[in-house]
Short mmCIF file of C-alpha atoms in Angstrom, two decimals:
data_model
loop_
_atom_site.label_atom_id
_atom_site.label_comp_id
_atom_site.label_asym_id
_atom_site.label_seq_id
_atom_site.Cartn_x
_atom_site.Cartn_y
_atom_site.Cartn_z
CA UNK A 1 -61.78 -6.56 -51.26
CA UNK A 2 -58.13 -6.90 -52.51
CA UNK A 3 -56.61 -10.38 -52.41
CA UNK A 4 -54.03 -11.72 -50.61
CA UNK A 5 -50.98 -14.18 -51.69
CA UNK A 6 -49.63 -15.81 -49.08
CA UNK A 7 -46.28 -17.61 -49.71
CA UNK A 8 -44.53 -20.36 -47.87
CA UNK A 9 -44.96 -24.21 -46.22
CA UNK A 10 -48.23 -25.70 -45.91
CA UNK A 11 -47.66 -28.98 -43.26
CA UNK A 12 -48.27 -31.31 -41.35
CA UNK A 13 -48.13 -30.43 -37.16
CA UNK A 14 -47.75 -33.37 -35.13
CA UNK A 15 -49.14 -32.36 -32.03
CA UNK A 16 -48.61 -33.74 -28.77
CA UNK A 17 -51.08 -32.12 -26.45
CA UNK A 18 -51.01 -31.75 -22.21
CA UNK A 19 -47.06 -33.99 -22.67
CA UNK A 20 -45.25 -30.96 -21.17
CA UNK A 21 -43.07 -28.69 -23.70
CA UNK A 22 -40.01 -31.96 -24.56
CA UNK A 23 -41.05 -33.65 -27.05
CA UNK A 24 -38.30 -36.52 -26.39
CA UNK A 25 -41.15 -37.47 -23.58
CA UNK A 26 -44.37 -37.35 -25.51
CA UNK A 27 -45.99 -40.60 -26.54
CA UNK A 28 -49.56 -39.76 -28.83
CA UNK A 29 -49.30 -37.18 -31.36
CA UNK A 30 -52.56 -35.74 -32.77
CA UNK A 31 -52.33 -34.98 -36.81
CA UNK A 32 -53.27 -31.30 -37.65
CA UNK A 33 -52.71 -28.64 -40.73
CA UNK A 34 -50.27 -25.72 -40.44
CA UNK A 35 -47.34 -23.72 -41.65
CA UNK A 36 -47.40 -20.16 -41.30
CA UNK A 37 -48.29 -18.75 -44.50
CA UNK A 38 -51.39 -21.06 -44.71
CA UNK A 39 -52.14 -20.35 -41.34
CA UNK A 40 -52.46 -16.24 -42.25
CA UNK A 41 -54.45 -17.23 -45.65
CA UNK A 42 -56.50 -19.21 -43.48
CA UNK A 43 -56.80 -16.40 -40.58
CA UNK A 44 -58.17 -14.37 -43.70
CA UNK A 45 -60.37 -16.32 -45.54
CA UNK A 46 -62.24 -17.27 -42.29
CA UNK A 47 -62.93 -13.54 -41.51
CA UNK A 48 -64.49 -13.30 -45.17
CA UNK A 49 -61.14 -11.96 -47.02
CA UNK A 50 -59.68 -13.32 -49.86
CA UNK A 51 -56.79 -15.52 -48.61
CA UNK A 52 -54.56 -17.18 -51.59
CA UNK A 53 -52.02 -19.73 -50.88
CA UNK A 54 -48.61 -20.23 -52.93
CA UNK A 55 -46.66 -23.24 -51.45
CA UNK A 56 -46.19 -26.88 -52.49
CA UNK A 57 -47.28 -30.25 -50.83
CA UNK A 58 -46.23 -33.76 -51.40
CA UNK A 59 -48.09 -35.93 -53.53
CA UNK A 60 -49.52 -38.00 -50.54
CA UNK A 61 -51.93 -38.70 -48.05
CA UNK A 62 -50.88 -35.67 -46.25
CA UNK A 63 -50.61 -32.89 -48.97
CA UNK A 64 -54.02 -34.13 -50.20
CA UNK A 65 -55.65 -33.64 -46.61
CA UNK A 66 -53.90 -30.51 -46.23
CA UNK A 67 -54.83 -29.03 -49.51
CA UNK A 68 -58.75 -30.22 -48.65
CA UNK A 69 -58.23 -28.20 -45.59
CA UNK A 70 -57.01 -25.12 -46.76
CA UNK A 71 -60.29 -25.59 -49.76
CA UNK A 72 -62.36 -26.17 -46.88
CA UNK A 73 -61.72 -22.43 -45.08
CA UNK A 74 -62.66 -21.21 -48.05
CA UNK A 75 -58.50 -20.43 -49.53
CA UNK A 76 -57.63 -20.04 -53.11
CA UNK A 77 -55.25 -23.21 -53.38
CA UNK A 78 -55.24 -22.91 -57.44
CA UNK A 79 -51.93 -22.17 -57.47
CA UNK A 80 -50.57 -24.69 -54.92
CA UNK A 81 -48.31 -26.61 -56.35
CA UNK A 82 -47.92 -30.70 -55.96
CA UNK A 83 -43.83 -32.62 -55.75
CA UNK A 84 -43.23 -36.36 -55.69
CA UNK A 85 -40.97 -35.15 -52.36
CA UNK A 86 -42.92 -36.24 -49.59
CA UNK A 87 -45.14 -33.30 -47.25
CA UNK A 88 -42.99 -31.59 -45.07
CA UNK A 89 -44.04 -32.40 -41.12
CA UNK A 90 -43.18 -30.67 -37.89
CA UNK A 91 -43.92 -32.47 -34.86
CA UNK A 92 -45.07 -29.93 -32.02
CA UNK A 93 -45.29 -30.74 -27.99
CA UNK A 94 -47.13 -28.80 -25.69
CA UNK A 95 -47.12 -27.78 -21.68
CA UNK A 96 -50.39 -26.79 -19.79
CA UNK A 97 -49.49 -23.15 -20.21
CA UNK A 98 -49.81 -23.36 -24.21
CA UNK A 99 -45.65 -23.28 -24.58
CA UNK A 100 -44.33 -25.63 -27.23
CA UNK A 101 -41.14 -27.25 -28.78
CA UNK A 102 -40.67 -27.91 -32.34
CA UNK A 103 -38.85 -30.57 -34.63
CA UNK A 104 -39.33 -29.93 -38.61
CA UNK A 105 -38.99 -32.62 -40.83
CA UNK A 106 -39.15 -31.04 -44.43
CA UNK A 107 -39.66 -32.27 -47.50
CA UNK A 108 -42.33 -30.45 -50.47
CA UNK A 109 -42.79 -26.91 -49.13
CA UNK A 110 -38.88 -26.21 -50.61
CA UNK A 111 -39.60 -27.36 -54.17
CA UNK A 112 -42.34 -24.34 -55.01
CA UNK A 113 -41.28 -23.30 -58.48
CA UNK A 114 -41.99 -19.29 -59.40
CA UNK A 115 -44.59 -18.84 -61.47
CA UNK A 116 -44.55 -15.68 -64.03
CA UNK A 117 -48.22 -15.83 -65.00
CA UNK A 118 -48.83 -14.94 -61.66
CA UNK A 119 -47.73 -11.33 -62.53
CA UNK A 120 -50.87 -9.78 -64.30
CA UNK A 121 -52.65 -10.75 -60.85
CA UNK A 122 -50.37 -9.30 -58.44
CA UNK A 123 -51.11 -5.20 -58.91
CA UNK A 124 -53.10 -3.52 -56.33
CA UNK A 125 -53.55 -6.55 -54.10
CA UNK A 126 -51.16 -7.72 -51.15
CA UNK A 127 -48.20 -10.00 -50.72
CA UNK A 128 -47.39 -11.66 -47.30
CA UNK A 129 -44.00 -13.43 -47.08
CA UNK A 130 -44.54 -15.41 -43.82
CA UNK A 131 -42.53 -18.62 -43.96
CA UNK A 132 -40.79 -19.87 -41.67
CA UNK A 133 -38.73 -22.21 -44.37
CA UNK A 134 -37.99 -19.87 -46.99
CA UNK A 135 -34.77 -18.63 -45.89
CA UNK A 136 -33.02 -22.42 -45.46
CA UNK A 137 -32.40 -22.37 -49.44
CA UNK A 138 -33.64 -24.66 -52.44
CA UNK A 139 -36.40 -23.41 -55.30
CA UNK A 140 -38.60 -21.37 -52.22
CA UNK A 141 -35.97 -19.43 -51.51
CA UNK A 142 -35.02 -18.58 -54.73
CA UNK A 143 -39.11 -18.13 -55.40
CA UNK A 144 -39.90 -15.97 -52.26
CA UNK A 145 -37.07 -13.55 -54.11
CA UNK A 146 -38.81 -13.07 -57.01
CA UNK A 147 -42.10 -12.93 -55.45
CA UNK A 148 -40.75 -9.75 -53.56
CA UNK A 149 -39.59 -8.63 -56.71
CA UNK A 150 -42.81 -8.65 -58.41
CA UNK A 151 -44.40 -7.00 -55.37
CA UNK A 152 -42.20 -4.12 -55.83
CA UNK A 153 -42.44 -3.85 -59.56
CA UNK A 154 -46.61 -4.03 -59.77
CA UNK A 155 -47.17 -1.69 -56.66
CA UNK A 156 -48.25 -4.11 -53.77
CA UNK A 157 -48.77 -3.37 -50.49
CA UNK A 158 -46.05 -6.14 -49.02
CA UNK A 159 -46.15 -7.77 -45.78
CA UNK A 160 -43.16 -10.03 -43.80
CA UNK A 161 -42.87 -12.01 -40.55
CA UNK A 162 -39.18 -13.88 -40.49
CA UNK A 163 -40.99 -16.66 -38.41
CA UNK A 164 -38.04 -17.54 -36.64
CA UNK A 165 -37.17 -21.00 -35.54
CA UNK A 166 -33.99 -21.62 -33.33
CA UNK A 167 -34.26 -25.27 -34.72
CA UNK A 168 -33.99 -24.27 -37.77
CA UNK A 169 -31.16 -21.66 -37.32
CA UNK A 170 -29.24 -23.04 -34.90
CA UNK A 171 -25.51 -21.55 -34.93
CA UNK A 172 -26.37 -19.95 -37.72
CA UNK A 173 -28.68 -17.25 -36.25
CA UNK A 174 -25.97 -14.20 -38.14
CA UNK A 175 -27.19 -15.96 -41.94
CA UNK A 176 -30.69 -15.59 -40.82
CA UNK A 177 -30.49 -11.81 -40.07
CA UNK A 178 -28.32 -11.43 -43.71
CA UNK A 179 -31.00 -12.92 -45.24
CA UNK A 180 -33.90 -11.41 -43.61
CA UNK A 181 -32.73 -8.05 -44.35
CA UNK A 182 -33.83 -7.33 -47.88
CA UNK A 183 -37.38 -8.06 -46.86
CA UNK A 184 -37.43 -5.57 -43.80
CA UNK A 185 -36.31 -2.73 -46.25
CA UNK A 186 -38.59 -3.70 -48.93
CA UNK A 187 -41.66 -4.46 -47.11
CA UNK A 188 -44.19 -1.79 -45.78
CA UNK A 189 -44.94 -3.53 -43.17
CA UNK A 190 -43.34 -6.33 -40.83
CA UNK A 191 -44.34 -8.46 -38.05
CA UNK A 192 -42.06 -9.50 -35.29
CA UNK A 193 -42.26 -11.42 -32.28
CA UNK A 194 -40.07 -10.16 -29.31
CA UNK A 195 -37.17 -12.27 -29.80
CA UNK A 196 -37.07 -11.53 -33.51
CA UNK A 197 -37.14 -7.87 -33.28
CA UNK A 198 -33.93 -7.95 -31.03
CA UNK A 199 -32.14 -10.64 -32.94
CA UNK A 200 -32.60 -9.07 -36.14
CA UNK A 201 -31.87 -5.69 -34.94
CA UNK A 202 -29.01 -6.56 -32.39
CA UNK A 203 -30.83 -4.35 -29.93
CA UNK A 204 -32.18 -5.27 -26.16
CA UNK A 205 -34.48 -2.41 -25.98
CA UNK A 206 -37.17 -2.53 -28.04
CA UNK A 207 -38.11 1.26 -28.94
CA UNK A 208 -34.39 0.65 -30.31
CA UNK A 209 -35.12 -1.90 -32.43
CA UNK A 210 -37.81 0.03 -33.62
CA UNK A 211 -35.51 2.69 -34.90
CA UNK A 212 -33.24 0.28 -36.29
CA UNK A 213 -35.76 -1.66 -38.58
CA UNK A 214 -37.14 1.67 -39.62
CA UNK A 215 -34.11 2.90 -40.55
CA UNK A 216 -33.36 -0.56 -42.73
CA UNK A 217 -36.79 0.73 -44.61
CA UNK A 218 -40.25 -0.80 -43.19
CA UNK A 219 -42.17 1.87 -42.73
CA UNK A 220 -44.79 0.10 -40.27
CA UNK A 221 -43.58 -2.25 -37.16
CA UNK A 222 -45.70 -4.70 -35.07
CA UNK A 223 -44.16 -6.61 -32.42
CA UNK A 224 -46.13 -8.84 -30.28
CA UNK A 225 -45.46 -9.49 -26.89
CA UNK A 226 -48.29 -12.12 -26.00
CA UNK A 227 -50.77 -11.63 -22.86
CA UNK A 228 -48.59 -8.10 -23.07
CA UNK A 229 -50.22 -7.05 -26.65
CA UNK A 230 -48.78 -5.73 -29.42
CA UNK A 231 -46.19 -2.34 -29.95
CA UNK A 232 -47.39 -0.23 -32.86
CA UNK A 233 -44.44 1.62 -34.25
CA UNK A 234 -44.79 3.74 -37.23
CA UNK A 235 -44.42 7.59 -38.11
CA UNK A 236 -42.58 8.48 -35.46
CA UNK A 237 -44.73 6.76 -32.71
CA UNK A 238 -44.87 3.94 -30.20
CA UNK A 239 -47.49 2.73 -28.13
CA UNK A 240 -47.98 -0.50 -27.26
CA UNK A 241 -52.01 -2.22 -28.15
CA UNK A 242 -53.20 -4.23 -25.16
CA UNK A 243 -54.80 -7.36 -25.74
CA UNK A 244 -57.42 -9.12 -24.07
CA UNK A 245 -56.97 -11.76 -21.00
CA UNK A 246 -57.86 -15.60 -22.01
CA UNK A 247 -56.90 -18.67 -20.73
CA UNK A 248 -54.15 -20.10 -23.20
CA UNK A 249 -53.91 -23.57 -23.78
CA UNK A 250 -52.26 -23.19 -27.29
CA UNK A 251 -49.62 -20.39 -28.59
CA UNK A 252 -49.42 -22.10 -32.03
CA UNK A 253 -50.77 -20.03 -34.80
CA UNK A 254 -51.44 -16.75 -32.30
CA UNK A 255 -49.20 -14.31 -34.49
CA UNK A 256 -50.40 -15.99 -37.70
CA UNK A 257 -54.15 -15.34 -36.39
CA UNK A 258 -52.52 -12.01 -35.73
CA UNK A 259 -51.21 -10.78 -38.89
CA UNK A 260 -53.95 -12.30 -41.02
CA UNK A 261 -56.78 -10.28 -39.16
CA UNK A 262 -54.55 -6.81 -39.56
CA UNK A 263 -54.05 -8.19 -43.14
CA UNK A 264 -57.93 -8.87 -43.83
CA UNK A 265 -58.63 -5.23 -42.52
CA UNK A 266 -56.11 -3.79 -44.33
CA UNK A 267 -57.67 -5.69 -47.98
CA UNK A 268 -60.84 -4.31 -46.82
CA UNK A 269 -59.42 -0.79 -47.94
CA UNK A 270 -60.46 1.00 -50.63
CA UNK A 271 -56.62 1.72 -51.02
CA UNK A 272 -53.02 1.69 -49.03
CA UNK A 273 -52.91 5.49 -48.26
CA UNK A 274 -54.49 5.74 -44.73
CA UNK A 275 -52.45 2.72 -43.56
CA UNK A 276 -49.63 4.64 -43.78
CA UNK A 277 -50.86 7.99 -42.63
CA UNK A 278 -53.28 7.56 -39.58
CA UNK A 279 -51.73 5.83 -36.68
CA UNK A 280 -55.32 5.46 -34.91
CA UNK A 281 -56.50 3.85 -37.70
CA UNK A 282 -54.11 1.10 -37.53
CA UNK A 283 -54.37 0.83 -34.02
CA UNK A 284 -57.84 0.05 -34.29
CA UNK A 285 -56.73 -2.23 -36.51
CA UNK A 286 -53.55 -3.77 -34.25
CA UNK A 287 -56.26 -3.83 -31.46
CA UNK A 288 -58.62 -6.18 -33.63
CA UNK A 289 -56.00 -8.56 -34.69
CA UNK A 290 -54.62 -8.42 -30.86
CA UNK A 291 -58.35 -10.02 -30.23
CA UNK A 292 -58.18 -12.83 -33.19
CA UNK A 293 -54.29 -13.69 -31.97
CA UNK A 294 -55.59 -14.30 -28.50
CA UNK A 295 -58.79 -15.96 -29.38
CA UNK A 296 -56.43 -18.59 -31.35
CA UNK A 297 -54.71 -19.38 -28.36
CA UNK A 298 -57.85 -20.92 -26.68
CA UNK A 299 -58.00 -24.19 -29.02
CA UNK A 300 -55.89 -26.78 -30.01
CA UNK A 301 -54.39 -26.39 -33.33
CA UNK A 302 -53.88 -23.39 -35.15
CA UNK A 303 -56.17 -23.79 -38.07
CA UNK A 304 -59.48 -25.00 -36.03
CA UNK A 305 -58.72 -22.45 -33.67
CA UNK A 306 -58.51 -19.22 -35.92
CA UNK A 307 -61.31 -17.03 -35.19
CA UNK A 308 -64.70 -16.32 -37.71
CA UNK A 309 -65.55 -12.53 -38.05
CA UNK A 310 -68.65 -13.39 -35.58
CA UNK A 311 -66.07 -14.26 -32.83
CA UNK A 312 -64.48 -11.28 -32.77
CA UNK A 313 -67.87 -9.27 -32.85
CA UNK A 314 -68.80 -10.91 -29.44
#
């Protein structure tokens, strides 16, 4: 089974559970792991991949139990890197329905430093650049370049979700789509969420989009669309994957649980070929990680809550 690096934030989610979605009117926050890319390395390693996460984590309290959690899912954390900048936090609120609002606070996760002995490791494997603090400059930024560079160069299969955050973008949503460009035409295949498929495209309609982001390069498109499933475009086709019905009480982490389970079953390849070739193959596939994203969604938390490989057998 191939490996797969994971780049990105590793943090701290303050979570204020059953408080409604504004956070200005929540009073007890619950401390829990997340970040996106350790969320998918997580996702993986809990299904019995081989999940490795790249990020850096203050050298605190908090990096120290988030590191121990990542260890404890059974991730690769030996290159996670440690910064005397303290661990970056996001503080989360949640409605009854599972909806949420989000205020980042960051600190480590932007000091990760390339590393070039990475290199010899990186052939025939996969890369996922998930973060959703990469873009906002500093060393990660400048890191998560290279990283795509290297994917390119030693024949990776390469994987992105722009994890958009309008708190994180606001008024600046145009430098988010400049940046996020190079990655959609570079990577094979890219994960959106509604929104971010339009945004990034500039199109309402989303077989449009589609076409657009093909067109940039990615050769295989996911969009999810919640309760709704997922649309599969790739090779000329469209259809959209239902999911299955649950009773949310927590969207955090769904499209992380998401892309790590298509990202476990594509590492469980003998090679790259059919993903590209056979659409019902990776609708099989999309259908599966459809069933992990919603299963996430039924916990608080998006680490706790990211399914084992007996959950989805049930």
């Amino acid at each position: 089974m191939k490996k797969v690096y994971c780049i990105g934030e590793l943090l701290i989610d303050f979570v204020a559970e059953r408080q409604g979605s504004d956070l200005s009117k929540a009073n007890v926050f619950t401390k829990k792991a997340g970040g996106a890319p350790a969320n998918v390395a997580c996702a993986i390693s809990k299904l019995g991949g081989n999940g490795v996460f790249i990020g850096c984590v203050g050298e605190d309290p908090f990096g120290k139990f988030l590191l121990e959690t990542l260890k404890k899912e059974g991730v690769d954390i030996s290159l996670a890197q440690l910064s005397k900048t303290f661990t970056t936090l996001a503080f989360v609120s949640l409605s009854e329905d599972g909806e949420r609002d989000f205020v980042f606070s960051r600190g480590a996760d932007r000091e990760l430093k390339y590393n070039p002995d990475l290199r010899k490791n990186l052939p025939g494997n996969i890369l996922h650049l998930g973060a959703a603090t990469a873009l906002l400059g500093g060393p990660l930024e400048k890191t998560y370049t290279k990283y795509l560079f290297d994917g390119l160069t030693k024949e990776m299969f390469i994987s992105f979700d722009p994890n958009f955050r309008i708190d994180l973008w606001k008024e600046d949503e145009e430098t988010f789509i400049k940046k996020c460009m190079p990655f959609v035409e570079k990577s094979h295949l890219c994960k959106f969420s509604l929104e971010e498929a339009q945004l990034i495209s500039g199109k309402e309609d989303l077989h449009e989009a589609c076409d657009v982001l093909h067109k940039a390069g990615t050769k295989i498109i996911t969009v999810t669309l919640g309760k709704d499933g997922t649309l599969l475009s790739m090779n000329g086709t469209k259809k959209v994957i239902p999911s299955v019905k649950v009773a949310p009480v927590d969207t955090t982490g769904a499209g992380d649980s998401f892309i790590g389970c298509l990202l476990y079953q594509i590492s469980d390849l003998g090679n790259f070929e059919p993903v590209f070739e056979d659409f019902s193959l990776v609708e099989k596939m999309v259908a599966m990680a459809n069933k992990a994203g919603a299963i996430t969604t039924t916990n608080y938390g998006a680490i706790v809550a990211l399914p084992t490989k007996e959950d989805l057998e049930k």
